[in-house]
Coordinates of N, CA and C in Angstrom, one line a residue:
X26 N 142.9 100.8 182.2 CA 143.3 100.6 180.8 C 144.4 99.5 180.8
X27 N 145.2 99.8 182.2 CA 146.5 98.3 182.0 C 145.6 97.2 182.1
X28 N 144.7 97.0 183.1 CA 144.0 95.9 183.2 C 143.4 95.5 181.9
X29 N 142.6 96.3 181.2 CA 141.8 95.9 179.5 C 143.0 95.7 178.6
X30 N 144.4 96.0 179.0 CA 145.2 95.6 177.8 C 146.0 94.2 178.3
X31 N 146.1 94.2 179.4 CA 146.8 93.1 179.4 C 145.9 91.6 179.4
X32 N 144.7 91.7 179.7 CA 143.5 90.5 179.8 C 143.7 90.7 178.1
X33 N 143.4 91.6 177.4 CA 143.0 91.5 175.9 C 144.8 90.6 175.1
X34 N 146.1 91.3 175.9 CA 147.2 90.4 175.0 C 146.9 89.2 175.8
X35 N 146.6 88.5 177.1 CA 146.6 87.6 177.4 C 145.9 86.4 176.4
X36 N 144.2 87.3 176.3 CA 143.5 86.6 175.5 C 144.2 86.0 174.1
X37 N 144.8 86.5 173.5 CA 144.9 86.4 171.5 C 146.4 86.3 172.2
X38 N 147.1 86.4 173.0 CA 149.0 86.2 173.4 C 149.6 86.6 171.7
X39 N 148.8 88.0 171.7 CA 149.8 88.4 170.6 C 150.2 90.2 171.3
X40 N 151.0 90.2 171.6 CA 151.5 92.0 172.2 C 151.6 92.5 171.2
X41 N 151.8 92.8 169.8 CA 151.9 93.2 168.9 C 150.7 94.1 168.7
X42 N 149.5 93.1 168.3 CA 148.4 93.1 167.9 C 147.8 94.5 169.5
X43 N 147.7 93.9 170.2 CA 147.1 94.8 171.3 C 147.9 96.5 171.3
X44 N 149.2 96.5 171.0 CA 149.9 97.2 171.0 C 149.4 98.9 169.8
X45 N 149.2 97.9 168.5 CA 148.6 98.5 167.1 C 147.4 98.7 167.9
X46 N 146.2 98.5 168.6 CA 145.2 99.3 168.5 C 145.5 100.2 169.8
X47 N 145.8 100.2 170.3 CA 146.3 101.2 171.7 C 147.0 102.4 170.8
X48 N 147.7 102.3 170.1 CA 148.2 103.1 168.8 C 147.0 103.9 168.0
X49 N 146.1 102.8 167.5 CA 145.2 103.4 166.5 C 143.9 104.2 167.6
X50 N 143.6 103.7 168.7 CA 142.7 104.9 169.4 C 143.5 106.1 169.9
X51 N 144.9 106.3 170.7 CA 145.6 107.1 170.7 C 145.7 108.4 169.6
X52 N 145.6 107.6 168.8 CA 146.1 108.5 166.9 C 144.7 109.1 167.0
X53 N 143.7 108.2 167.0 CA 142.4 109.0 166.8 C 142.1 110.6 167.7
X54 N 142.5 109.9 168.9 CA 142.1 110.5 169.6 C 143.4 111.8 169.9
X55 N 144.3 112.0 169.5 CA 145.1 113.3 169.5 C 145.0 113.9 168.0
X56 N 144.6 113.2 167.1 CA 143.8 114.1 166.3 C 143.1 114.9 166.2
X57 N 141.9 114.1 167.0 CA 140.6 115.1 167.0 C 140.8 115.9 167.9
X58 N 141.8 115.8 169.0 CA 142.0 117.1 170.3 C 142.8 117.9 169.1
X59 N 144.0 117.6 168.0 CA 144.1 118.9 167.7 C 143.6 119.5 166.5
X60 N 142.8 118.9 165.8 CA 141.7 119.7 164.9 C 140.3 120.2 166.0
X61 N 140.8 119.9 167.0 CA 139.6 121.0 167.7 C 138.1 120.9 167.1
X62 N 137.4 119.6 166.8 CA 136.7 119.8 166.8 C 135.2 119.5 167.8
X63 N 135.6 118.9 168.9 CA 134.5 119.7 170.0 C 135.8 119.1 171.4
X64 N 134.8 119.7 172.3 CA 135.7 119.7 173.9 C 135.2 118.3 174.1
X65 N 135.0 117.4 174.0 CA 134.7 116.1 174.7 C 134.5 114.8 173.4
X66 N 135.6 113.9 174.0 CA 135.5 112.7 173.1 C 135.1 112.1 174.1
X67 N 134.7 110.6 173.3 CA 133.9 109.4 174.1 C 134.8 108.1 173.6
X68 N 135.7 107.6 173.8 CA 136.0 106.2 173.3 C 135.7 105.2 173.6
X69 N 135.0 103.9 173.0 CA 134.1 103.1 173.8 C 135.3 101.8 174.4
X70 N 135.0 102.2 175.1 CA 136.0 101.1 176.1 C 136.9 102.1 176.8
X71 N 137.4 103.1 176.6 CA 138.2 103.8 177.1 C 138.1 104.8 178.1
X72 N 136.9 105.2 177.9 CA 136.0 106.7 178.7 C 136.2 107.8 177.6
X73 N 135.8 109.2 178.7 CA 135.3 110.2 178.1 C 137.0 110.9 178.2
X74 N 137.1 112.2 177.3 CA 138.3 112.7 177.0 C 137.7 114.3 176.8
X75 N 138.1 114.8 178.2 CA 137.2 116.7 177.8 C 138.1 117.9 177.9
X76 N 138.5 118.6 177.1 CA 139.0 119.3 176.9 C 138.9 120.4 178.7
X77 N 139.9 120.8 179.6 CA 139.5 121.4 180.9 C 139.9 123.1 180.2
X78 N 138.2 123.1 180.9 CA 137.9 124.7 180.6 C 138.7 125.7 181.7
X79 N 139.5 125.8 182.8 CA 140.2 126.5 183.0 C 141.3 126.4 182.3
X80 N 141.8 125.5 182.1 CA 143.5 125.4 181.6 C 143.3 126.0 179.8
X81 N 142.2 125.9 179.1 CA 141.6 126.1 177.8 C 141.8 127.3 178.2
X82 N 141.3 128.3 179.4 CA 141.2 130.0 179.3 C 142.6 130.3 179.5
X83 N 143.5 129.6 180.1 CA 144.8 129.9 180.4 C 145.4 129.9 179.1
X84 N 145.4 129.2 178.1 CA 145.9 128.5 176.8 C 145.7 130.0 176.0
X85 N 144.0 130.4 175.7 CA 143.5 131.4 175.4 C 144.3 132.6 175.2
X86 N 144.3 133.3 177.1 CA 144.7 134.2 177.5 C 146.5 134.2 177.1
X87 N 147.4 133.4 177.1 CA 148.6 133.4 176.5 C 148.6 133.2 174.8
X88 N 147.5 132.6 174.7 CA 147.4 132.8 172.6 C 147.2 134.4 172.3
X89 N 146.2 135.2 173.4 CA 146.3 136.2 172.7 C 147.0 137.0 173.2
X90 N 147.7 136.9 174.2 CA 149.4 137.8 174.3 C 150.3 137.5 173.1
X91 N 150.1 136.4 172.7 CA 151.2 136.2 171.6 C 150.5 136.5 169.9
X92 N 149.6 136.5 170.1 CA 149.1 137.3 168.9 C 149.2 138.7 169.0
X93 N 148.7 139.3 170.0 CA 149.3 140.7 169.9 C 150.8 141.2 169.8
X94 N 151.6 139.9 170.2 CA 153.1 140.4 170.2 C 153.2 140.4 168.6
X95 N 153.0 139.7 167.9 CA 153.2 139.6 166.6 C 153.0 140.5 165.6
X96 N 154.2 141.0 164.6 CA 153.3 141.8 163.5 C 152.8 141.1 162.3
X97 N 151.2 141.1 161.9 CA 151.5 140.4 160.4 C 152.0 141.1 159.5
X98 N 152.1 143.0 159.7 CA 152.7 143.5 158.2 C 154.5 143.2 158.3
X99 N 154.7 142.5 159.1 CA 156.2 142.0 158.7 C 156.5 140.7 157.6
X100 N 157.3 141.0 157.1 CA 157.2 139.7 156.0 C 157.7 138.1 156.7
X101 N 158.4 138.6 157.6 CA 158.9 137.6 158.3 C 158.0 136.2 159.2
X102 N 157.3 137.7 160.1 CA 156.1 137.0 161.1 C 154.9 136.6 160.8
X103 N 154.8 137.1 159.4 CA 153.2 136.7 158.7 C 152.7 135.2 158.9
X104 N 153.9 134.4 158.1 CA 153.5 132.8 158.5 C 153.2 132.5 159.9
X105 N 153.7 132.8 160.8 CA 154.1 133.0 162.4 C 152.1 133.0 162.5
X106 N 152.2 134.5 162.4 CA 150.9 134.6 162.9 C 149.5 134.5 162.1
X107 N 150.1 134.2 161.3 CA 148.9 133.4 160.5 C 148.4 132.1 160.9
X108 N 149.7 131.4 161.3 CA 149.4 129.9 162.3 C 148.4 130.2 163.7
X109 N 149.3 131.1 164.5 CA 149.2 131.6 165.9 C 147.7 131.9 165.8
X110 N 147.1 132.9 164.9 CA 145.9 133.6 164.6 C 145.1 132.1 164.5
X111 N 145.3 131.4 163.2 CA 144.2 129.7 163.3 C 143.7 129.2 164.8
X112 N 144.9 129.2 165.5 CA 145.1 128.4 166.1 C 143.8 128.9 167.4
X113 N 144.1 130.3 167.3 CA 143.6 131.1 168.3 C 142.0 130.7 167.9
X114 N 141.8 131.0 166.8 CA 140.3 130.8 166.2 C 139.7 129.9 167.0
X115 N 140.2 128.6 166.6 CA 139.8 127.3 166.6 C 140.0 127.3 168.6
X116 N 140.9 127.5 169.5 CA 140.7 127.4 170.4 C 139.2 128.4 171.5
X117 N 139.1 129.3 170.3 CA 138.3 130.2 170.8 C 136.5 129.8 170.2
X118 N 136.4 129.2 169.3 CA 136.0 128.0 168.8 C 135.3 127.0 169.8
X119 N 136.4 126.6 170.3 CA 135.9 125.4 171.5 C 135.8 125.7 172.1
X120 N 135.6 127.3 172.9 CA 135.5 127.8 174.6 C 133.7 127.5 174.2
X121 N 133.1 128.5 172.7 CA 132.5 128.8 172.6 C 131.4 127.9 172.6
X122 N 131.6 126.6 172.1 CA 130.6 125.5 172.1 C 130.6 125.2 173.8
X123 N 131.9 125.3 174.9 CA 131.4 124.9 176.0 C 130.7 126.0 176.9
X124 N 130.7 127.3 176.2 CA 129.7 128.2 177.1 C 128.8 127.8 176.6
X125 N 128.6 127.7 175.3 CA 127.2 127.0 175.0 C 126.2 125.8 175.4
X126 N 127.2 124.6 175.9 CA 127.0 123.6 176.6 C 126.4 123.9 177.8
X127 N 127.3 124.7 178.4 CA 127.0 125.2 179.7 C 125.2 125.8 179.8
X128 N 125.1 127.1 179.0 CA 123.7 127.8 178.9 C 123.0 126.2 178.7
X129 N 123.4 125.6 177.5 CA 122.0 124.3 177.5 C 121.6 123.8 178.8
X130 N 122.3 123.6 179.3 CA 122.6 122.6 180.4 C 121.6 123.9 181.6
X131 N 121.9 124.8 181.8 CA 121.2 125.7 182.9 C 119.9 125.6 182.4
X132 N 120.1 126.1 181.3 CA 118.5 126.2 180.9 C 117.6 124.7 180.7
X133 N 118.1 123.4 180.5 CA 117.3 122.8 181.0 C 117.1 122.5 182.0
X134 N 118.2 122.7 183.1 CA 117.9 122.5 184.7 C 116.6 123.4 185.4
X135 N 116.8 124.9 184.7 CA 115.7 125.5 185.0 C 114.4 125.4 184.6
X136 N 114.3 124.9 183.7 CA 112.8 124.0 182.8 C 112.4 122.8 183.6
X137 N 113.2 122.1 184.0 CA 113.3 120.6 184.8 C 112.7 121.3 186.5
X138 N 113.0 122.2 186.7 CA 112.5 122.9 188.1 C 111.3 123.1 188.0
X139 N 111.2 124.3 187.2 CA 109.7 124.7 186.6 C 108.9 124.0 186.1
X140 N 109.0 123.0 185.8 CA 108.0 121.6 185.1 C 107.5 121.3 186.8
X141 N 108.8 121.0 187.4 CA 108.5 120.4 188.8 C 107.4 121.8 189.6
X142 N 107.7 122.9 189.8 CA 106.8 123.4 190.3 C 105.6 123.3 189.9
X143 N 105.3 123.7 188.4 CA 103.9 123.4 188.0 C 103.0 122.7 188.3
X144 N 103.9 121.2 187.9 CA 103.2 120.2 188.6 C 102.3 120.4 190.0
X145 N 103.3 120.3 190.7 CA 102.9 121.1 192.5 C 102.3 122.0 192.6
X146 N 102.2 123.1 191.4 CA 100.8 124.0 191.8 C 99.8 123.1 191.2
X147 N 99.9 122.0 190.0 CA 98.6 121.7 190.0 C 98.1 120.7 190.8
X148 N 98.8 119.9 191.5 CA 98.4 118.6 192.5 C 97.9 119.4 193.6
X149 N 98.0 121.0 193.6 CA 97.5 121.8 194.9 C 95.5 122.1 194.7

């Protein structure tokens, strides 16, 4: 990424300009990590960006210690764990599209096998 930024201010010799879009994919891209809306971005030029499914169950497993610690019938902690609770959703949310990912992914490997045997029983 140093190399694509410093060829790119070299090119146009404006650091400013190169600076502003390193900014504007940055922005993009810690947005969509925290609206959670899937485990893997793509930036073109930049690579792939995937949410890591252990450190996600670690995240998890301490979200819901702290939602249990919490009361909402307190007037106090309501806001608290009204946030804590979203937040939990939405990370629980994204485990769920990557087990989902995951089954896609097996189940076509084992379709991709089984196509392959077929085959080989019928060439027999």
């Amino acid at each position: 990424m140093k190399e694509l930024l410093k060829d790119f201010s070299q090119k146009f010799d404006d650091p400013a300009l190169t600076e502003d879009i390193v900014q504007y994919y940055w922005l993009y891209l810690r947005k969509a990590m925290a609206n959670k809306e899937h485990f893997n971005f793509s930036l073109k030029g930049l690579g792939n960006f995937m949410i890591n499914e252990k450190k996600l169950d670690r995240v998890l497993a301490k979200s819901h210690v702290h939602l249990k610690s919490l009361n909402p019938k307190e007037f106090k902690s309501f806001a608290r764990y009204d946030a804590v609770s979203h937040n939990h959703q939405q990370l629980a949310k994204i485990k769920d599209m990557i087990v989902q990912e995951n089954r896609k992914g097996i189940t076509l490997k084992v379709n991709r096998v089984n196509a392959q045997k077929n085959k080989e029983n019928l060439g027999e």
